[in-house]
CSV table of C-alpha atoms and ligand atoms in Angstrom, one decimal:
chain,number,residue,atom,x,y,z
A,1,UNK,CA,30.2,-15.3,-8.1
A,2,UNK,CA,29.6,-12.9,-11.0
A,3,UNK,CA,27.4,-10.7,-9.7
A,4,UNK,CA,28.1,-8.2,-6.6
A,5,UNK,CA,26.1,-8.0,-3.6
A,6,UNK,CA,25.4,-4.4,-4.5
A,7,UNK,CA,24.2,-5.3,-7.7
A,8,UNK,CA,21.5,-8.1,-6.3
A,9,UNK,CA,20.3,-5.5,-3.8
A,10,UNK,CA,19.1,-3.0,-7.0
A,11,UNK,CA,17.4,-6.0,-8.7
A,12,UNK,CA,15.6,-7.4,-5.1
A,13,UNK,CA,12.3,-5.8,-5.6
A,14,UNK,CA,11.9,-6.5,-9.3
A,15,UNK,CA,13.0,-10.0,-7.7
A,16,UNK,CA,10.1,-10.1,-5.3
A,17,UNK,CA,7.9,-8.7,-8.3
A,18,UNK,CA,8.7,-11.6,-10.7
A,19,UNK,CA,10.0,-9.3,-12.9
A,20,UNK,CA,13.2,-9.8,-14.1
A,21,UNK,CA,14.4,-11.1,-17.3
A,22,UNK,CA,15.6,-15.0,-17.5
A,23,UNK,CA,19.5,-14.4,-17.7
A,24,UNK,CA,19.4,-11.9,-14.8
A,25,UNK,CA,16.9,-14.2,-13.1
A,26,UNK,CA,19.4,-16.7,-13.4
A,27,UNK,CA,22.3,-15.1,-12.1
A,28,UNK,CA,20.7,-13.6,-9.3
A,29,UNK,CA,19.5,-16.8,-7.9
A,30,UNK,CA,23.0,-18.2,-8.7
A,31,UNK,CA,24.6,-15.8,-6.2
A,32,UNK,CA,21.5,-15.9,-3.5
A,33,UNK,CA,22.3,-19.7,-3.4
A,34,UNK,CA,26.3,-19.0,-2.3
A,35,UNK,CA,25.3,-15.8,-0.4
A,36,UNK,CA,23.9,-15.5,2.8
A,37,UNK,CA,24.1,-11.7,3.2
A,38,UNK,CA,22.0,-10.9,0.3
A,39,UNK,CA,19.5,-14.3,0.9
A,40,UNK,CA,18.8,-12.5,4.7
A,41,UNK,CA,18.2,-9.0,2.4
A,42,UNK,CA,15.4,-10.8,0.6
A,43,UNK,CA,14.0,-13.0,3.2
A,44,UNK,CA,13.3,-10.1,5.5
A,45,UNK,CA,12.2,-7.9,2.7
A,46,UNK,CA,9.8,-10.5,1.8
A,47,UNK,CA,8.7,-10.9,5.5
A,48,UNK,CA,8.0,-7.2,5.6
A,49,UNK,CA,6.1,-7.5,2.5
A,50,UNK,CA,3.9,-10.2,3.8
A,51,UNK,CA,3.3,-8.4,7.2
A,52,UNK,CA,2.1,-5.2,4.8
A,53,UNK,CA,-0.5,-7.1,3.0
A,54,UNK,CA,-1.7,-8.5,6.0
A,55,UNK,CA,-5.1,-7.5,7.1
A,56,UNK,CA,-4.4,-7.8,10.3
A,57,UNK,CA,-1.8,-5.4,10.3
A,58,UNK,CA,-4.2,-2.2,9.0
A,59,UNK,CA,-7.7,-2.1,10.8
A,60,UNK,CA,-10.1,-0.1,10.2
A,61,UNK,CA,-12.0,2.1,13.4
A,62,UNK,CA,-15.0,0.9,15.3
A,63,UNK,CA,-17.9,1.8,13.1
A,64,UNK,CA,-16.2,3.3,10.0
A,65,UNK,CA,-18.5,1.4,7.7
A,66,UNK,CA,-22.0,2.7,9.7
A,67,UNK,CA,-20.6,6.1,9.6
A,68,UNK,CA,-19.7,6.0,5.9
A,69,UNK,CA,-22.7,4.6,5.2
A,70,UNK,CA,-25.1,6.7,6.8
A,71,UNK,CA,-23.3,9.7,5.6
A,72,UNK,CA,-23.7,8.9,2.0
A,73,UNK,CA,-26.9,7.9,2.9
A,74,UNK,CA,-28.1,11.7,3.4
A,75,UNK,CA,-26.2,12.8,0.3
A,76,UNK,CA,-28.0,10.0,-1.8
A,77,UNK,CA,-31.9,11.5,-0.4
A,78,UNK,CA,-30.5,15.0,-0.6
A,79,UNK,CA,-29.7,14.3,-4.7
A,80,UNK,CA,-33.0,12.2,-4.9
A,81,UNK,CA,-35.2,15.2,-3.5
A,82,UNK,CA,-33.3,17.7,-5.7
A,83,UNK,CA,-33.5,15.8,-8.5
A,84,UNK,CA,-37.6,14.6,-7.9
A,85,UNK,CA,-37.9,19.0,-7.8
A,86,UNK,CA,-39.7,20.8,-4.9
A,87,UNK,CA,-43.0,18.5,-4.0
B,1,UNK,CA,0.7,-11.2,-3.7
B,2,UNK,CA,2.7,-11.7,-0.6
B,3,UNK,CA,-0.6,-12.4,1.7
B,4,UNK,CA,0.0,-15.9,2.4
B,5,UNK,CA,-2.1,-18.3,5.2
B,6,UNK,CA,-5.7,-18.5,6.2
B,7,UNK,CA,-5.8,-15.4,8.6
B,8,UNK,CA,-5.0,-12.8,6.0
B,9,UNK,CA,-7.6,-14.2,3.7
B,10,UNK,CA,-9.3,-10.8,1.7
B,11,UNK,CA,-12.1,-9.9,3.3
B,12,UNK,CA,-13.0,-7.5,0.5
B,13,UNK,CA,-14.6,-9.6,-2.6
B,14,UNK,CA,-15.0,-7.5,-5.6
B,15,UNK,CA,-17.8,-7.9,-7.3
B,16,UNK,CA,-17.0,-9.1,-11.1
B,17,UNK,CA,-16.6,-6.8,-13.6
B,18,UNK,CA,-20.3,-7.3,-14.7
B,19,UNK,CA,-21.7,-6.9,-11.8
B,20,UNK,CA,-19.9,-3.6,-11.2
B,21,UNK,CA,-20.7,-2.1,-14.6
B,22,UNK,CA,-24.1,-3.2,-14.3
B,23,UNK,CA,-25.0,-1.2,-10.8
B,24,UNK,CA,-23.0,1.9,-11.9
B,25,UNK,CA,-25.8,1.8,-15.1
B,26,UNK,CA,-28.2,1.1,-12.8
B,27,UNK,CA,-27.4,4.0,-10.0
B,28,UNK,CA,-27.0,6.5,-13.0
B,29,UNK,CA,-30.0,5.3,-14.2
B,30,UNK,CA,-31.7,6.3,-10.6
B,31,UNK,CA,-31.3,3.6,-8.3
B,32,UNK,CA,-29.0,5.6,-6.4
B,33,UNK,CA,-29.4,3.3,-3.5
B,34,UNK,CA,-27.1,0.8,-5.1
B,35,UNK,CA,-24.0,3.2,-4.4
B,36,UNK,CA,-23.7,1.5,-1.3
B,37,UNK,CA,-23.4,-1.8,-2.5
B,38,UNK,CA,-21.0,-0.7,-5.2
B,39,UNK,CA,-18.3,1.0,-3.1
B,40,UNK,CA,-18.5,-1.9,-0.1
B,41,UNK,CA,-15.6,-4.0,-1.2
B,42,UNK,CA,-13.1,-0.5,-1.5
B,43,UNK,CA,-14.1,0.9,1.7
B,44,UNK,CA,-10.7,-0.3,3.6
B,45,UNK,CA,-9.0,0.7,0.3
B,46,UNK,CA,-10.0,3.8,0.1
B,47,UNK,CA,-10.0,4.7,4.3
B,48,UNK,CA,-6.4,3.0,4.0
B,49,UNK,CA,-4.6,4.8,1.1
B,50,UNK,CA,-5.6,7.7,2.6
B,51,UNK,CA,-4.7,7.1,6.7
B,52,UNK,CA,-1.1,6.4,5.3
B,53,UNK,CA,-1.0,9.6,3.7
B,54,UNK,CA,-2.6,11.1,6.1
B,55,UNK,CA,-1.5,9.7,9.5
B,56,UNK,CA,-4.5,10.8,11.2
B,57,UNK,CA,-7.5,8.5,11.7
B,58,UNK,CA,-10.0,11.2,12.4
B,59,UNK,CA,-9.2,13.5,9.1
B,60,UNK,CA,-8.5,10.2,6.9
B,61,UNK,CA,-12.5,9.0,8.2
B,62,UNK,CA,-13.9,12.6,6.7
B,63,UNK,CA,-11.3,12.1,3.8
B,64,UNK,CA,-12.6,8.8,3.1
B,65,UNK,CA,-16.1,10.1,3.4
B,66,UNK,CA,-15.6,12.8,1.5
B,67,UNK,CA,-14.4,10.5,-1.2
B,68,UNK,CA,-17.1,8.3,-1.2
B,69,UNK,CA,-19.0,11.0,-1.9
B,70,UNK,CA,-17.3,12.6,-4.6
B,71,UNK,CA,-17.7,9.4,-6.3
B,72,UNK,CA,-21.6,9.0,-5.8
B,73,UNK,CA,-21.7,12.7,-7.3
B,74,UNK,CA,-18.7,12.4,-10.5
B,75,UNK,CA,-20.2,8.7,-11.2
B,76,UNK,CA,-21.5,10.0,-14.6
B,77,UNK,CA,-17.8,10.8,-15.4
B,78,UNK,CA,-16.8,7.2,-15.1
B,79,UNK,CA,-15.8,5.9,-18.3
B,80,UNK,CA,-15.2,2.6,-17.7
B,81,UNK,CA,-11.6,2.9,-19.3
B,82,UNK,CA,-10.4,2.3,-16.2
B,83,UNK,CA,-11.5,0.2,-13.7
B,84,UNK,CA,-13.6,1.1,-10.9
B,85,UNK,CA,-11.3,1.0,-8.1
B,86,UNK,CA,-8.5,2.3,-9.9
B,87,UNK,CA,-10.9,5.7,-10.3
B,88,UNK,CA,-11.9,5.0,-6.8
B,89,UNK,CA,-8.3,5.0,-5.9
B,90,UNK,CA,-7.4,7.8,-7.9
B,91,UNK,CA,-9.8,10.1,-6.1
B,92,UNK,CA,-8.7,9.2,-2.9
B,93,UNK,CA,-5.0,9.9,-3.5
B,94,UNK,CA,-5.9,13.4,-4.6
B,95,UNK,CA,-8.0,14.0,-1.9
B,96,UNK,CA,-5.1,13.0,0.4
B,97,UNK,CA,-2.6,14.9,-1.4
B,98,UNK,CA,-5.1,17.9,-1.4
B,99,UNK,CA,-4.9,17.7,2.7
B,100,UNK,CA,-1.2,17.7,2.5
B,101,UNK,CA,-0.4,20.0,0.3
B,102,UNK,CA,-3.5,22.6,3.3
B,103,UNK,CA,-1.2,21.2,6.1
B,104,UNK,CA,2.1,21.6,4.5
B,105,UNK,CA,1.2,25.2,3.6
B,106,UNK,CA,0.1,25.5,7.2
B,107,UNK,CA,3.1,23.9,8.4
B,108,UNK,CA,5.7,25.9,6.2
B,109,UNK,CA,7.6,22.3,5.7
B,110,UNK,CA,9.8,22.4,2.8
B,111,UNK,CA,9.0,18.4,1.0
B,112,UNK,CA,9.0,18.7,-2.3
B,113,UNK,CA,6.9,15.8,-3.0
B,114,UNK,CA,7.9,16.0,-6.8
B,115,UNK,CA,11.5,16.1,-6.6
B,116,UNK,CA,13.5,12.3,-6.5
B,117,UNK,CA,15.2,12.0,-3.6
B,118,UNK,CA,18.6,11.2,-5.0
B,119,UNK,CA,20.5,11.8,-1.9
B,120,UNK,CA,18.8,9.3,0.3
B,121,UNK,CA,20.5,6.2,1.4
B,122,UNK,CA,18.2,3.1,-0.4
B,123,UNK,CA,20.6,0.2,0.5
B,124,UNK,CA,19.1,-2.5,2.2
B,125,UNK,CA,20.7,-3.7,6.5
B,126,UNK,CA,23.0,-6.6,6.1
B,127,UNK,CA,22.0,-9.5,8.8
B,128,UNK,CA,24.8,-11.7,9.5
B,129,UNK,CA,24.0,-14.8,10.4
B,130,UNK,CA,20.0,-14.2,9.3
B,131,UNK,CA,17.8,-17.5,9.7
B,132,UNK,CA,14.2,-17.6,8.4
B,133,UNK,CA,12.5,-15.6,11.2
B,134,UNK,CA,10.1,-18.0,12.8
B,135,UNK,CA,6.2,-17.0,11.5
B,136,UNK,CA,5.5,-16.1,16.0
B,137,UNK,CA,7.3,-13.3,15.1
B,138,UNK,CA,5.6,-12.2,12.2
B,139,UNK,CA,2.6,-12.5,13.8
B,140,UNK,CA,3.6,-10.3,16.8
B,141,UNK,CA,1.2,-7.5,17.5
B,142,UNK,CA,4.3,-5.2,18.2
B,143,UNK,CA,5.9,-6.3,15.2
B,144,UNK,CA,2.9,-4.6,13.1
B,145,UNK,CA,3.0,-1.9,14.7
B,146,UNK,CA,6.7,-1.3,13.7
B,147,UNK,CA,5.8,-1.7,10.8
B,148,UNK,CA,2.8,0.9,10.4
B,149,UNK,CA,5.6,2.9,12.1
B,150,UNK,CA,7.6,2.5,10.0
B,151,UNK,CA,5.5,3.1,6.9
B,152,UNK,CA,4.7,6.6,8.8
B,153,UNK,CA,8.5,7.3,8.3
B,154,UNK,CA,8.5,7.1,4.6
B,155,UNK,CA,8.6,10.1,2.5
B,156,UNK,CA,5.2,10.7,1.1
B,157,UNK,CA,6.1,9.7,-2.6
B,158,UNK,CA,7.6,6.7,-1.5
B,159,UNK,CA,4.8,6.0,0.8
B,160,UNK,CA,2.0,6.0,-1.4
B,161,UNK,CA,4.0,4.1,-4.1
B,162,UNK,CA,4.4,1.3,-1.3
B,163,UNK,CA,1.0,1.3,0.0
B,164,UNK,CA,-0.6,1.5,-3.6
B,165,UNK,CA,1.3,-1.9,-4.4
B,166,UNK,CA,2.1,-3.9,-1.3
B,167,UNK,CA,-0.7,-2.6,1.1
B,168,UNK,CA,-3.5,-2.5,-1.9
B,169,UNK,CA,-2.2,-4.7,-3.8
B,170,UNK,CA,-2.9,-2.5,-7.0
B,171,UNK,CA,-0.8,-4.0,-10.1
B,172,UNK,CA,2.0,-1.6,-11.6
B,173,UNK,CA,-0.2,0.6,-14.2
B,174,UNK,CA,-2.6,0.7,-12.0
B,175,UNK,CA,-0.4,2.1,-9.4
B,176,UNK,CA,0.9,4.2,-11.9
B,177,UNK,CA,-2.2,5.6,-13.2
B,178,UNK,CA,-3.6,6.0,-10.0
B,179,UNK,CA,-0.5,8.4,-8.8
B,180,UNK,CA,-0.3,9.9,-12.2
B,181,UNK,CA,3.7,8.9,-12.7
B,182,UNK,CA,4.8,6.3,-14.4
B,183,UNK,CA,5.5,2.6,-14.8
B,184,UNK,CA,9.1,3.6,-14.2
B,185,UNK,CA,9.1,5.8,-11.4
B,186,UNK,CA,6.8,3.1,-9.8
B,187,UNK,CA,9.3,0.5,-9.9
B,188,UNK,CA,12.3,3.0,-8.8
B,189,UNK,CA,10.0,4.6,-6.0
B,190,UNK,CA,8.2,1.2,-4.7
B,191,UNK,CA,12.2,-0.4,-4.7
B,192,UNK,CA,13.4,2.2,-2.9
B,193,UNK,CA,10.8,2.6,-0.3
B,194,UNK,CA,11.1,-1.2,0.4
B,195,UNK,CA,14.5,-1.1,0.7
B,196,UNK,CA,14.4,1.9,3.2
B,197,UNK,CA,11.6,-0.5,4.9
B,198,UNK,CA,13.9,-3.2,5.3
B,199,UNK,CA,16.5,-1.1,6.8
B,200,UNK,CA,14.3,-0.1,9.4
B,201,UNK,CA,12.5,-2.9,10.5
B,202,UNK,CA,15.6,-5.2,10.2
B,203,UNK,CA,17.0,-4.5,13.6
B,204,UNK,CA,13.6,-4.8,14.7
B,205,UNK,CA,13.0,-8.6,13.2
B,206,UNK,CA,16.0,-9.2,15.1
B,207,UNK,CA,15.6,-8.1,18.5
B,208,UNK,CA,12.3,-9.6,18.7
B,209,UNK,CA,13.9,-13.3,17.7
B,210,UNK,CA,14.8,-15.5,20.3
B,211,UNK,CA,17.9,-14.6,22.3
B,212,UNK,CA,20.5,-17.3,21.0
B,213,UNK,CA,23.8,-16.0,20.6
B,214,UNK,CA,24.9,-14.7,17.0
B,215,UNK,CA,21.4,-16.1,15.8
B,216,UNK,CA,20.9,-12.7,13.9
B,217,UNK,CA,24.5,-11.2,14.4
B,218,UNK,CA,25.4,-7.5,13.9
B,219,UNK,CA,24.3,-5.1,11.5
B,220,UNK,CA,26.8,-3.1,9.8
B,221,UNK,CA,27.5,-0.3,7.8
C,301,ZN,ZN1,25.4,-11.2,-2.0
């Protein structure tokens, strides 16, 4: 193995981001096939990942929309009436 | 990006480009009542980026509102350069940070939410013996909420780096933009703040695995 362990960790999030050059690319997945520490980095840092984007994870309150809604609601009349000048 | 299986299928749905730049004409133009149909798909976007700042649902619901209606009133000074949520976005960080920066002063806390941390610790746990943690897990109730925890925990400017990208799933300039860093400071902030996620949801992943012994062996370090 070439690479470090140390070095693979910097590089793991570029990893998970697609965005590392071939060669690295390359050696990276080289090492994460012979290394078991820094394969158990990136699985559970992709697991974490997964669990952040999941909807299920972030809700929003019990009538948030209705609320927003019927806030903006006033503001929109309150502009239209202001803007329509004193009947 | 990392959503994966039916259950965390978007709910939002974006309107096309189009479609969007056609109502923001149209509510300019007067038909103000369109707003509401315009901002629908970013509601949880905009109520999210800014609980996660905030950490406070009650004062992240006004935020939110108080975003939403900022945008109704600044539409005019959208250019389109951007695109709609990325201004929508934009707004909502700065209100968040606004709030802060009131409660920090309040608070006398000493974050200096420009300065890099260079003295925190962003190397990932090491799991010995790590097997693919089975999806029950993942799908834990508790497991989530270790992990909003656990968000809580960040520093602020690696927080809204993380949720930016990985919670709202904005792309890297957008992120950037959004935040008003750069594409740089993006990667090195949303790397780190993974990282320090990893190390604290690690043990975490672990303990909630099925007792088998050495399935997830020791951390060290
Ligand atoms: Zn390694």
């Amino acid at each position: 193995m070439t690479l470090e362990c140390k070095h693979v960790w910097e590089h793991i999030s570029e990893y998970l981001d697609r965005q590392l050059d071939p060669k690295l690319l390359m050696d990276i997945e080289r090492h994460l096939e012979n290394c078991e520490v820094c394969s158990a980095i990136l699985d559970s840092t992709r697991n974490i990942l997964v669990l952040t984007a999941d909807e299920r994870t972030y809700e929003l309150p019990l009538g948030y929309s209705e609320r927003l809604h019927a806030r903006l609601e006033k503001v929109i009349r309150e502009q239209e009436q202001s803007e329509n000048g004193p009947a | 990006m990392y959503r994966k299986e039916k259950g965390a299928l978007p709910t939002r749905m974006p309107a096309t480009v189009e479609r969007e730049k056609e109502l923001i004409a149209r509510i300019i133009a007067g038909e103000t009542n369109l707003f509401h149909e315009l901002i629908r798909p970013y509601e949880r976007m905009v109520y999210l980026s800014i609980l996660t700042m905030l950490r406070n649902d009650q004062e992240a619901e006004d935020a939110a509102q108080e975003v939403m209606i900022s945008a109704f009133r600044h539409l005019k000074g959208f250019r389109g350069e951007a695109k709609f949520s990325t201004w929508l976005v934009t707004i909502a960080v700065n209100e968040a940070r606004r709030r802060l920066r009131k409660a920090k002063t309040a608070q006398m806390e000493s974050l200096d939410e420009t300065k890099e941390d260079r003295e925190g610790d962003f190397t990932p746990a090491v799991l010995t013996d790590w097997r693919e943690i089975p999806s029950v897990v993942l799908e834990k109730k508790e497991m989530r909420q270790k992990l909003r925890d656990a968000v809580e925990q960040l520093p602020p400017i690696y927080r809204e780096v993380l949720v930016l990208r990985d919670l709202e799933e904005l792309n890297q300039q957008e992120t950037a933009s959004a935040l008003g860093i750069n594409v740089t400071l993006v990667k090195v902030r949303l790397h780190r703040a993974r990282m320090m996620l990893q190390k604290m949801l690690a043990p975490y992943l672990r303990a909630t695995a099925p007792a088998r012994k050495g399935f997830f062996g020791r951390m060290f370090q």
